[in-house]
PDB file of C-alpha atoms and ligand atoms in Angstrom:
ATOM      1  CA  UNK A   1     131.066 100.309  54.287  1.00 54.00           C
ATOM      2  CA  UNK A   2     133.390  99.091  56.997  1.00 59.00           C
ATOM      3  CA  UNK A   3     133.129 101.637  59.853  1.00 76.00           C
ATOM      4  CA  UNK A   4     132.398 101.038  63.553  1.00 86.00           C
ATOM      5  CA  UNK A   5     128.999 102.695  62.986  1.00 92.00           C
ATOM      6  CA  UNK A   6     127.826 100.698  59.967  1.00 93.00           C
ATOM      7  CA  UNK A   7     124.113 100.482  60.067  1.00 93.00           C
ATOM      8  CA  UNK A   8     123.615 102.813  62.935  1.00 97.00           C
ATOM      9  CA  UNK A   9     121.076 105.634  62.681  1.00 98.00           C
ATOM     10  CA  UNK A  10     122.592 108.693  64.256  1.00 98.00           C
ATOM     11  CA  UNK A  11     120.751 111.955  65.047  1.00 99.00           C
ATOM     12  CA  UNK A  12     122.936 115.036  65.136  1.00 99.00           C
ATOM     13  CA  UNK A  13     121.260 118.250  66.379  1.00 99.00           C
ATOM     14  CA  UNK A  14     122.721 121.633  65.398  1.00 98.00           C
ATOM     15  CA  UNK A  15     124.230 119.770  62.471  1.00 98.00           C
ATOM     16  CA  UNK A  16     124.193 123.042  60.550  1.00 98.00           C
ATOM     17  CA  UNK A  17     126.729 124.554  62.824  1.00 97.00           C
ATOM     18  CA  UNK A  18     130.484 124.500  63.055  1.00 96.00           C
ATOM     19  CA  UNK A  19     130.938 121.468  65.393  1.00 98.00           C
ATOM     20  CA  UNK A  20     127.698 119.628  64.536  1.00 98.00           C
ATOM     21  CA  UNK A  21     128.592 119.419  60.853  1.00 98.00           C
ATOM     22  CA  UNK A  22     131.945 117.727  61.861  1.00 98.00           C
ATOM     23  CA  UNK A  23     130.056 115.169  64.033  1.00 98.00           C
ATOM     24  CA  UNK A  24     127.763 114.472  61.067  1.00 98.00           C
ATOM     25  CA  UNK A  25     130.585 114.005  58.729  1.00 97.00           C
ATOM     26  CA  UNK A  26     132.426 111.739  61.077  1.00 97.00           C
ATOM     27  CA  UNK A  27     129.547 109.292  61.531  1.00 97.00           C
ATOM     28  CA  UNK A  28     128.792 109.389  57.799  1.00 97.00           C
ATOM     29  CA  UNK A  29     132.363 108.372  57.046  1.00 96.00           C
ATOM     30  CA  UNK A  30     132.025 105.510  59.543  1.00 96.00           C
ATOM     31  CA  UNK A  31     129.015 104.102  57.758  1.00 96.00           C
ATOM     32  CA  UNK A  32     126.127 105.402  59.690  1.00 97.00           C
ATOM     33  CA  UNK A  33     122.873 106.925  58.465  1.00 97.00           C
ATOM     34  CA  UNK A  34     122.610 110.435  59.747  1.00 98.00           C
ATOM     35  CA  UNK A  35     119.635 112.711  60.535  1.00 98.00           C
ATOM     36  CA  UNK A  36     120.880 116.242  60.100  1.00 98.00           C
ATOM     37  CA  UNK A  37     118.856 118.438  62.302  1.00 98.00           C
ATOM     38  CA  UNK A  38     118.926 122.232  62.630  1.00 98.00           C
ATOM     39  CA  UNK A  39     116.568 125.075  62.936  1.00 98.00           C
ATOM     40  CA  UNK A  40     118.355 126.767  59.879  1.00 97.00           C
ATOM     41  CA  UNK A  41     117.321 125.521  56.535  1.00 97.00           C
ATOM     42  CA  UNK A  42     120.061 127.517  54.994  1.00 98.00           C
ATOM     43  CA  UNK A  43     122.799 126.040  57.074  1.00 98.00           C
ATOM     44  CA  UNK A  44     121.404 122.491  56.381  1.00 98.00           C
ATOM     45  CA  UNK A  45     121.485 123.299  52.663  1.00 97.00           C
ATOM     46  CA  UNK A  46     125.215 124.337  52.866  1.00 97.00           C
ATOM     47  CA  UNK A  47     125.949 121.223  54.806  1.00 97.00           C
ATOM     48  CA  UNK A  48     124.180 118.940  52.235  1.00 96.00           C
ATOM     49  CA  UNK A  49     126.444 120.491  49.587  1.00 95.00           C
ATOM     50  CA  UNK A  50     129.618 119.933  51.491  1.00 96.00           C
ATOM     51  CA  UNK A  51     129.057 116.234  52.561  1.00 95.00           C
ATOM     52  CA  UNK A  52     130.513 113.383  50.606  1.00 86.00           C
ATOM     53  CA  UNK A  53     129.191 109.856  50.338  1.00 77.00           C
ATOM     54  CA  UNK A  54     125.899 108.340  49.389  1.00 82.00           C
ATOM     55  CA  UNK A  55     122.995 110.796  49.906  1.00 90.00           C
ATOM     56  CA  UNK A  56     120.494 108.014  50.775  1.00 93.00           C
ATOM     57  CA  UNK A  57     122.275 107.697  54.183  1.00 96.00           C
ATOM     58  CA  UNK A  58     121.502 111.167  55.238  1.00 97.00           C
ATOM     59  CA  UNK A  59     118.396 113.398  55.554  1.00 98.00           C
ATOM     60  CA  UNK A  60     117.911 116.946  56.680  1.00 98.00           C
ATOM     61  CA  UNK A  61     115.209 118.058  59.246  1.00 98.00           C
ATOM     62  CA  UNK A  62     114.677 121.765  59.648  1.00 98.00           C
ATOM     63  CA  UNK A  63     113.048 121.984  62.954  1.00 98.00           C
ATOM     64  CA  UNK A  64     112.765 124.322  65.889  1.00 98.00           C
ATOM     65  CA  UNK A  65     113.725 121.936  68.680  1.00 99.00           C
ATOM     66  CA  UNK A  66     112.213 124.109  71.570  1.00 98.00           C
ATOM     67  CA  UNK A  67     108.764 122.856  70.347  1.00 98.00           C
ATOM     68  CA  UNK A  68     108.012 119.569  72.043  1.00 98.00           C
ATOM     69  CA  UNK A  69     105.351 118.579  69.443  1.00 98.00           C
ATOM     70  CA  UNK A  70     107.670 119.306  66.559  1.00 98.00           C
ATOM     71  CA  UNK A  71     110.438 117.235  68.108  1.00 99.00           C
ATOM     72  CA  UNK A  72     108.018 114.302  68.540  1.00 98.00           C
ATOM     73  CA  UNK A  73     106.910 114.620  64.843  1.00 98.00           C
ATOM     74  CA  UNK A  74     110.481 114.917  63.664  1.00 99.00           C
ATOM     75  CA  UNK A  75     111.493 111.583  65.380  1.00 99.00           C
ATOM     76  CA  UNK A  76     108.408 109.875  63.864  1.00 98.00           C
ATOM     77  CA  UNK A  77     109.689 111.038  60.343  1.00 98.00           C
ATOM     78  CA  UNK A  78     113.241 109.944  61.185  1.00 98.00           C
ATOM     79  CA  UNK A  79     112.002 106.483  62.312  1.00 98.00           C
ATOM     80  CA  UNK A  80     110.126 106.158  59.056  1.00 98.00           C
ATOM     81  CA  UNK A  81     112.684 107.623  56.713  1.00 98.00           C
ATOM     82  CA  UNK A  82     116.014 106.300  58.093  1.00 98.00           C
ATOM     83  CA  UNK A  83     115.021 103.859  60.915  1.00 98.00           C
ATOM     84  CA  UNK A  84     115.045 104.242  64.722  1.00 98.00           C
ATOM     85  CA  UNK A  85     118.038 106.084  66.061  1.00 98.00           C
ATOM     86  CA  UNK A  86     120.714 104.189  67.970  1.00 98.00           C
ATOM     87  CA  UNK A  87     122.736 107.281  68.613  1.00 98.00           C
ATOM     88  CA  UNK A  88     121.887 110.866  69.492  1.00 99.00           C
ATOM     89  CA  UNK A  89     124.437 113.630  69.462  1.00 99.00           C
ATOM     90  CA  UNK A  90     122.490 116.323  71.418  1.00 99.00           C
ATOM     91  CA  UNK A  91     124.582 119.248  70.197  1.00 98.00           C
ATOM     92  CA  UNK A  92     122.357 122.209  69.277  1.00 98.00           C
ATOM     93  CA  UNK A  93     122.738 125.315  71.349  1.00 98.00           C
ATOM     94  CA  UNK A  94     123.299 129.082  71.401  1.00 97.00           C
ATOM     95  CA  UNK A  95     125.480 131.434  73.258  1.00 95.00           C
ATOM     96  CA  UNK A  96     125.497 135.172  74.210  1.00 94.00           C
ATOM     97  CA  UNK A  97     127.864 137.214  76.269  1.00 93.00           C
ATOM     98  CA  UNK A  98     126.031 139.335  78.789  1.00 95.00           C
ATOM     99  CA  UNK A  99     126.620 140.561  82.327  1.00 96.00           C
ATOM    100  CA  UNK A 100     124.022 139.349  84.742  1.00 98.00           C
ATOM    101  CA  UNK A 101     122.639 142.747  85.512  1.00 98.00           C
ATOM    102  CA  UNK A 102     121.878 143.234  81.802  1.00 98.00           C
ATOM    103  CA  UNK A 103     120.057 139.756  81.149  1.00 98.00           C
ATOM    104  CA  UNK A 104     116.589 140.430  79.992  1.00 98.00           C
ATOM    105  CA  UNK A 105     113.668 138.041  80.349  1.00 98.00           C
ATOM    106  CA  UNK A 106     113.906 137.454  76.555  1.00 98.00           C
ATOM    107  CA  UNK A 107     117.662 136.745  76.774  1.00 98.00           C
ATOM    108  CA  UNK A 108     117.029 134.320  79.664  1.00 98.00           C
ATOM    109  CA  UNK A 109     114.282 132.462  77.893  1.00 98.00           C
ATOM    110  CA  UNK A 110     116.230 132.254  74.633  1.00 98.00           C
ATOM    111  CA  UNK A 111     119.343 130.849  76.258  1.00 98.00           C
ATOM    112  CA  UNK A 112     117.548 128.438  78.466  1.00 98.00           C
ATOM    113  CA  UNK A 113     115.066 127.190  75.823  1.00 99.00           C
ATOM    114  CA  UNK A 114     117.632 126.796  73.019  1.00 98.00           C
ATOM    115  CA  UNK A 115     120.265 125.056  75.353  1.00 98.00           C
ATOM    116  CA  UNK A 116     118.359 123.179  77.992  1.00 99.00           C
ATOM    117  CA  UNK A 117     114.642 122.891  76.991  1.00 99.00           C
ATOM    118  CA  UNK A 118     115.370 121.604  73.509  1.00 99.00           C
ATOM    119  CA  UNK A 119     118.120 119.243  74.649  1.00 99.00           C
ATOM    120  CA  UNK A 120     115.587 117.603  77.020  1.00 99.00           C
ATOM    121  CA  UNK A 121     112.897 117.397  74.531  1.00 99.00           C
ATOM    122  CA  UNK A 122     115.248 115.760  71.956  1.00 99.00           C
ATOM    123  CA  UNK A 123     116.745 113.167  74.355  1.00 99.00           C
ATOM    124  CA  UNK A 124     113.272 112.264  75.608  1.00 98.00           C
ATOM    125  CA  UNK A 125     111.948 111.403  72.154  1.00 99.00           C
ATOM    126  CA  UNK A 126     115.240 109.703  71.019  1.00 99.00           C
ATOM    127  CA  UNK A 127     115.082 107.574  74.161  1.00 99.00           C
ATOM    128  CA  UNK A 128     111.469 106.708  73.577  1.00 98.00           C
ATOM    129  CA  UNK A 129     112.416 105.118  70.191  1.00 98.00           C
ATOM    130  CA  UNK A 130     115.545 103.403  71.474  1.00 98.00           C
ATOM    131  CA  UNK A 131     113.497 101.779  74.220  1.00 98.00           C
ATOM    132  CA  UNK A 132     110.547 100.814  71.942  1.00 98.00           C
ATOM    133  CA  UNK A 133     113.077  99.120  69.512  1.00 98.00           C
ATOM    134  CA  UNK A 134     115.243  97.642  72.284  1.00 98.00           C
ATOM    135  CA  UNK A 135     118.397  99.306  70.884  1.00 98.00           C
ATOM    136  CA  UNK A 136     121.544  99.649  72.962  1.00 97.00           C
ATOM    137  CA  UNK A 137     121.249 103.321  72.651  1.00 98.00           C
ATOM    138  CA  UNK A 138     124.026 106.043  73.134  1.00 98.00           C
ATOM    139  CA  UNK A 139     123.023 109.597  73.996  1.00 99.00           C
ATOM    140  CA  UNK A 140     125.726 112.145  74.089  1.00 99.00           C
ATOM    141  CA  UNK A 141     124.735 115.520  75.509  1.00 99.00           C
ATOM    142  CA  UNK A 142     126.895 118.422  74.691  1.00 99.00           C
ATOM    143  CA  UNK A 143     127.415 120.931  77.665  1.00 98.00           C
ATOM    144  CA  UNK A 144     130.539 123.021  78.114  1.00 98.00           C
ATOM    145  CA  UNK A 145     133.418 123.695  80.388  1.00 96.00           C
ATOM    146  CA  UNK A 146     131.222 126.747  81.165  1.00 96.00           C
ATOM    147  CA  UNK A 147     128.813 124.283  82.915  1.00 97.00           C
ATOM    148  CA  UNK A 148     131.622 123.116  85.133  1.00 96.00           C
ATOM    149  CA  UNK A 149     133.382 126.374  86.045  1.00 94.00           C
ATOM    150  CA  UNK A 150     131.911 129.820  86.288  1.00 92.00           C
ATOM    151  CA  UNK A 151     132.763 132.248  83.374  1.00 91.00           C
ATOM    152  CA  UNK A 152     131.854 135.884  83.905  1.00 92.00           C
ATOM    153  CA  UNK A 153     129.202 137.305  81.454  1.00 94.00           C
ATOM    154  CA  UNK A 154     128.123 133.769  80.358  1.00 95.00           C
ATOM    155  CA  UNK A 155     125.943 133.005  83.412  1.00 97.00           C
ATOM    156  CA  UNK A 156     122.735 132.144  81.810  1.00 98.00           C
ATOM    157  CA  UNK A 157     124.465 129.987  79.244  1.00 98.00           C
ATOM    158  CA  UNK A 158     126.535 128.393  82.039  1.00 97.00           C
ATOM    159  CA  UNK A 159     123.416 127.720  84.108  1.00 98.00           C
ATOM    160  CA  UNK A 160     121.773 125.953  81.163  1.00 98.00           C
ATOM    161  CA  UNK A 161     124.892 123.862  80.488  1.00 98.00           C
ATOM    162  CA  UNK A 162     125.299 122.973  84.212  1.00 98.00           C
ATOM    163  CA  UNK A 163     121.693 121.691  84.062  1.00 98.00           C
ATOM    164  CA  UNK A 164     122.531 119.595  81.007  1.00 99.00           C
ATOM    165  CA  UNK A 165     125.310 117.973  83.095  1.00 98.00           C
ATOM    166  CA  UNK A 166     122.753 117.152  85.801  1.00 98.00           C
ATOM    167  CA  UNK A 167     120.212 116.068  83.221  1.00 99.00           C
ATOM    168  CA  UNK A 168     122.755 113.529  81.950  1.00 99.00           C
ATOM    169  CA  UNK A 169     123.080 112.084  85.310  1.00 98.00           C
ATOM    170  CA  UNK A 170     119.260 111.722  85.710  1.00 98.00           C
ATOM    171  CA  UNK A 171     118.899 110.194  82.241  1.00 99.00           C
ATOM    172  CA  UNK A 172     121.744 107.814  82.871  1.00 98.00           C
ATOM    173  CA  UNK A 173     120.069 106.595  86.035  1.00 98.00           C
ATOM    174  CA  UNK A 174     116.599 106.373  84.576  1.00 98.00           C
ATOM    175  CA  UNK A 175     117.464 104.811  81.227  1.00 98.00           C
ATOM    176  CA  UNK A 176     120.525 102.802  82.053  1.00 98.00           C
ATOM    177  CA  UNK A 177     118.343  99.770  82.906  1.00 98.00           C
ATOM    178  CA  UNK A 178     116.781 100.191  79.446  1.00 98.00           C
ATOM    179  CA  UNK A 179     120.216  99.589  77.823  1.00 98.00           C
ATOM    180  CA  UNK A 180     120.795 103.340  76.982  1.00 98.00           C
ATOM    181  CA  UNK A 181     124.191 104.945  77.852  1.00 98.00           C
ATOM    182  CA  UNK A 182     123.867 108.605  78.478  1.00 99.00           C
ATOM    183  CA  UNK A 183     127.007 110.780  78.723  1.00 99.00           C
ATOM    184  CA  UNK A 184     127.980 114.394  78.554  1.00 99.00           C
ATOM    185  CA  UNK A 185     130.798 116.006  76.736  1.00 98.00           C
ATOM    186  CA  UNK A 186     132.092 119.407  77.997  1.00 98.00           C
ATOM    187  CA  UNK A 187     134.162 121.084  75.227  1.00 98.00           C
ATOM    188  CA  UNK A 188     136.528 123.848  76.054  1.00 97.00           C
ATOM    189  CA  UNK A 189     137.061 126.870  73.688  1.00 96.00           C
ATOM    190  CA  UNK A 190     136.694 125.622  70.224  1.00 97.00           C
ATOM    191  CA  UNK A 191     137.531 127.846  67.284  1.00 95.00           C
ATOM    192  CA  UNK A 192     134.085 128.381  65.784  1.00 94.00           C
ATOM    193  CA  UNK A 193     132.063 131.490  64.974  1.00 91.00           C
ATOM    194  CA  UNK A 194     130.080 131.061  68.316  1.00 86.00           C
ATOM    195  CA  UNK A 195     133.124 132.617  70.030  1.00 90.00           C
ATOM    196  CA  UNK A 196     134.081 135.292  67.477  1.00 89.00           C
ATOM    197  CA  UNK A 197     132.325 138.031  69.491  1.00 87.00           C
ATOM    198  CA  UNK A 198     134.091 136.985  72.706  1.00 89.00           C
ATOM    199  CA  UNK A 199     137.549 137.302  71.158  1.00 91.00           C
ATOM    200  CA  UNK A 200     136.916 141.005  70.406  1.00 91.00           C
ATOM    201  CA  UNK A 201     136.423 141.792  74.081  1.00 91.00           C
ATOM    202  CA  UNK A 202     138.940 142.282  76.836  1.00 92.00           C
ATOM    203  CA  UNK A 203     137.681 139.119  78.632  1.00 90.00           C
ATOM    204  CA  UNK A 204     138.148 137.197  75.312  1.00 92.00           C
ATOM    205  CA  UNK A 205     141.699 138.534  74.998  1.00 93.00           C
ATOM    206  CA  UNK A 206     142.426 137.289  78.605  1.00 91.00           C
ATOM    207  CA  UNK A 207     140.969 133.940  77.703  1.00 91.00           C
ATOM    208  CA  UNK A 208     143.251 133.705  74.514  1.00 93.00           C
ATOM    209  CA  UNK A 209     146.293 134.783  76.530  1.00 93.00           C
ATOM    210  CA  UNK A 210     145.649 132.103  79.318  1.00 91.00           C
ATOM    211  CA  UNK A 211     144.714 129.018  77.324  1.00 94.00           C
ATOM    212  CA  UNK A 212     146.452 126.076  79.019  1.00 94.00           C
ATOM    213  CA  UNK A 213     148.553 125.187  76.009  1.00 95.00           C
ATOM    214  CA  UNK A 214     148.081 128.288  73.947  1.00 95.00           C
ATOM    215  CA  UNK A 215     145.708 126.795  71.501  1.00 97.00           C
ATOM    216  CA  UNK A 216     141.997 126.634  70.757  1.00 97.00           C
ATOM    217  CA  UNK A 217     140.338 123.376  69.988  1.00 97.00           C
ATOM    218  CA  UNK A 218     138.927 122.338  66.621  1.00 97.00           C
ATOM    219  CA  UNK A 219     135.733 120.437  65.978  1.00 98.00           C
ATOM    220  CA  UNK A 220     137.840 117.422  65.148  1.00 97.00           C
ATOM    221  CA  UNK A 221     139.158 117.295  68.668  1.00 97.00           C
ATOM    222  CA  UNK A 222     135.572 116.552  69.732  1.00 98.00           C
ATOM    223  CA  UNK A 223     134.464 114.253  66.986  1.00 98.00           C
ATOM    224  CA  UNK A 224     136.603 111.245  68.021  1.00 96.00           C
ATOM    225  CA  UNK A 225     135.449 111.319  71.643  1.00 98.00           C
ATOM    226  CA  UNK A 226     131.739 111.503  70.554  1.00 98.00           C
ATOM    227  CA  UNK A 227     132.188 108.647  68.177  1.00 98.00           C
ATOM    228  CA  UNK A 228     133.941 106.574  70.867  1.00 98.00           C
ATOM    229  CA  UNK A 229     131.126 107.263  73.384  1.00 98.00           C
ATOM    230  CA  UNK A 230     128.693 105.901  70.761  1.00 98.00           C
ATOM    231  CA  UNK A 231     130.782 102.773  70.103  1.00 98.00           C
ATOM    232  CA  UNK A 232     130.683  99.400  71.725  1.00 96.00           C
ATOM    233  CA  UNK A 233     133.988 100.279  73.486  1.00 97.00           C
ATOM    234  CA  UNK A 234     132.125 102.646  75.659  1.00 98.00           C
ATOM    235  CA  UNK A 235     129.474 100.185  76.897  1.00 97.00           C
ATOM    236  CA  UNK A 236     130.586 100.579  80.565  1.00 98.00           C
ATOM    237  CA  UNK A 237     130.476 104.303  80.500  1.00 98.00           C
ATOM    238  CA  UNK A 238     127.176 105.742  81.714  1.00 98.00           C
ATOM    239  CA  UNK A 239     126.487 109.150  83.250  1.00 98.00           C
ATOM    240  CA  UNK A 240     130.111 110.270  82.673  1.00 98.00           C
ATOM    241  CA  UNK A 241     131.025 113.972  82.345  1.00 98.00           C
ATOM    242  CA  UNK A 242     133.958 114.196  80.045  1.00 98.00           C
ATOM    243  CA  UNK A 243     135.844 117.628  79.565  1.00 98.00           C
ATOM    244  CA  UNK A 244     137.530 117.843  76.155  1.00 98.00           C
ATOM    245  CA  UNK A 245     139.243 121.121  76.838  1.00 97.00           C
ATOM    246  CA  UNK A 246     143.041 120.754  76.778  1.00 97.00           C
ATOM    247  CA  UNK A 247     143.040 121.064  80.582  1.00 95.00           C
ATOM    248  CA  UNK A 248     141.232 124.526  80.634  1.00 94.00           C
ATOM    249  CA  UNK A 249     139.092 123.680  83.666  1.00 89.00           C
ATOM    250  CA  UNK A 250     142.198 123.503  85.793  1.00 89.00           C
ATOM    251  CA  UNK A 251     143.509 126.930  84.853  1.00 85.00           C
ATOM    252  CA  UNK A 252     140.401 128.990  84.510  1.00 74.00           C
ATOM    253  CA  UNK A 253     141.458 132.718  85.335  1.00 65.00           C
ATOM    254  CA  UNK A 254     138.477 134.253  83.612  1.00 67.00           C
TER     255      UNK A 254
HETATM  256  N1  NAD B 301     132.299 126.661  70.189  1.00 79.25           N
HETATM  257  C1  NAD B 301     132.666 126.388  71.420  1.00 79.25           C
HETATM  258  O1  NAD B 301     133.808 126.866  71.833  1.00 79.25           O
HETATM  259  C2  NAD B 301     131.802 125.535  72.317  1.00 79.25           C
HETATM  260  C3  NAD B 301     132.360 125.261  73.555  1.00 79.25           C
HETATM  261  C4  NAD B 301     131.644 124.600  74.523  1.00 79.25           C
HETATM  262  C5  NAD B 301     130.430 124.027  74.079  1.00 79.25           C
HETATM  263  N2  NAD B 301     129.950 124.286  72.825  1.00 79.25           N
HETATM  264  C6  NAD B 301     128.678 123.815  72.552  1.00 79.25           C
HETATM  265  O2  NAD B 301     128.756 122.944  71.230  1.00 79.25           O
HETATM  266  C7  NAD B 301     127.561 123.082  70.607  1.00 79.25           C
HETATM  267  C8  NAD B 301     127.871 123.419  69.086  1.00 79.25           C
HETATM  268  O3  NAD B 301     128.593 124.781  69.099  1.00 79.25           O
HETATM  269  P1  NAD B 301     129.018 125.510  67.641  1.00 79.25           P
HETATM  270  O4  NAD B 301     130.160 126.268  68.109  1.00 79.25           O
HETATM  271  O5  NAD B 301     129.089 124.435  66.640  1.00 79.25           O
HETATM  272  O6  NAD B 301     127.833 126.460  67.603  1.00 79.25           O
HETATM  273  P2  NAD B 301     126.991 126.873  66.271  1.00 79.25           P
HETATM  274  O7  NAD B 301     126.285 128.127  66.572  1.00 79.25           O
HETATM  275  O8  NAD B 301     127.907 126.861  65.020  1.00 79.25           O
HETATM  276  O9  NAD B 301     125.985 125.624  66.080  1.00 79.25           O
HETATM  277  C9  NAD B 301     124.849 125.447  66.894  1.00 79.25           C
HETATM  278  C10 NAD B 301     123.743 125.066  66.009  1.00 79.25           C
HETATM  279  O10 NAD B 301     122.584 124.775  66.799  1.00 79.25           O
HETATM  280  C11 NAD B 301     121.384 125.222  66.034  1.00 79.25           C
HETATM  281  N3  NAD B 301     120.342 125.555  66.962  1.00 79.25           N
HETATM  282  C12 NAD B 301     120.323 126.334  67.961  1.00 79.25           C
HETATM  283  N4  NAD B 301     119.145 126.448  68.545  1.00 79.25           N
HETATM  284  C13 NAD B 301     118.343 125.553  67.898  1.00 79.25           C
HETATM  285  C14 NAD B 301     116.966 125.086  67.976  1.00 79.25           C
HETATM  286  N5  NAD B 301     116.112 125.537  68.925  1.00 79.25           N
HETATM  287  N6  NAD B 301     116.574 124.039  67.100  1.00 79.25           N
HETATM  288  C15 NAD B 301     117.407 123.539  66.138  1.00 79.25           C
HETATM  289  N7  NAD B 301     118.658 123.997  66.043  1.00 79.25           N
HETATM  290  C16 NAD B 301     119.114 124.930  66.804  1.00 79.25           C
HETATM  291  C17 NAD B 301     121.947 126.539  65.424  1.00 79.25           C
HETATM  292  O11 NAD B 301     121.139 126.858  64.194  1.00 79.25           O
HETATM  293  C18 NAD B 301     123.334 126.174  64.992  1.00 79.25           C
HETATM  294  O12 NAD B 301     123.429 125.652  63.744  1.00 79.25           O
HETATM  295  C19 NAD B 301     126.653 123.962  71.278  1.00 79.25           C
HETATM  296  O13 NAD B 301     125.785 123.350  72.139  1.00 79.25           O
HETATM  297  C20 NAD B 301     127.652 124.842  72.058  1.00 79.25           C
HETATM  298  O14 NAD B 301     127.073 125.346  73.307  1.00 79.25           O
HETATM  299  C21 NAD B 301     130.608 125.028  71.917  1.00 79.25           C
END
């Protein structure tokens, strides 16, 4: 092992998804031990099959992160099985395109719980262990450009992501003195299945026609920034909101 993250224990939530799996692979390649967390057993199984390198440096945890008790239990297992986490990539999330007038209570709760509530619960328990073990922790919350600029038909998702941006500022303030750096990444449109339904709509076609440099992002565009934020080079960065969107937030015609 010779990576920047040798010896780090990294928790990646939503690891079974398109972007989370790339974060997990990146940290594993850099020498970290990685807790792979997702609600979906099936996607974790697929991920395990695809990952390279020694299997003792990774473990899968199939947990519904909207359950505060289950999150606390999961961190107790991670601490015991891999060690206390120094890095959290708070990446799990869900999306749905719905006009405001059609948002049901169930839609609203699902989007807020699976984006905001779980991200709060996870960061809280990760920080508890970082503080207890006096680690120079790095928490990277994943929001979206949709949390910075309004996108029609993504209102509830955007509200939850905007709250994650503000949550980052609160955590940076409260935990900065404990040696934890909390920052927030705002990806633009990344070519993953989460967006495939959008591309079928007129709105999605407008998005594709107006991308600032005519291209979608790939998970790899995000991995390097997340790994940098978790590295010693980022020790003076706390409470930052970093768009990785190819300049999308400055053109936004949608
Ligand atoms: N794809 C994009 O263009 C884009 C843009 C901006 C932000 N993001 C954000 O990046 C993150 C990853 O997106 P993706 O495209 O890889 O999506 P994805 O759907 O492929 O992955 C998200 C993962 O989170 C998991 N998850 C959801 N709720 C959970 C819960 N309660 N408990 C445990 N796991 C849960 C899902 O099972 C899934 O595997 C999300 O937070 C998303 O909002 C994505």
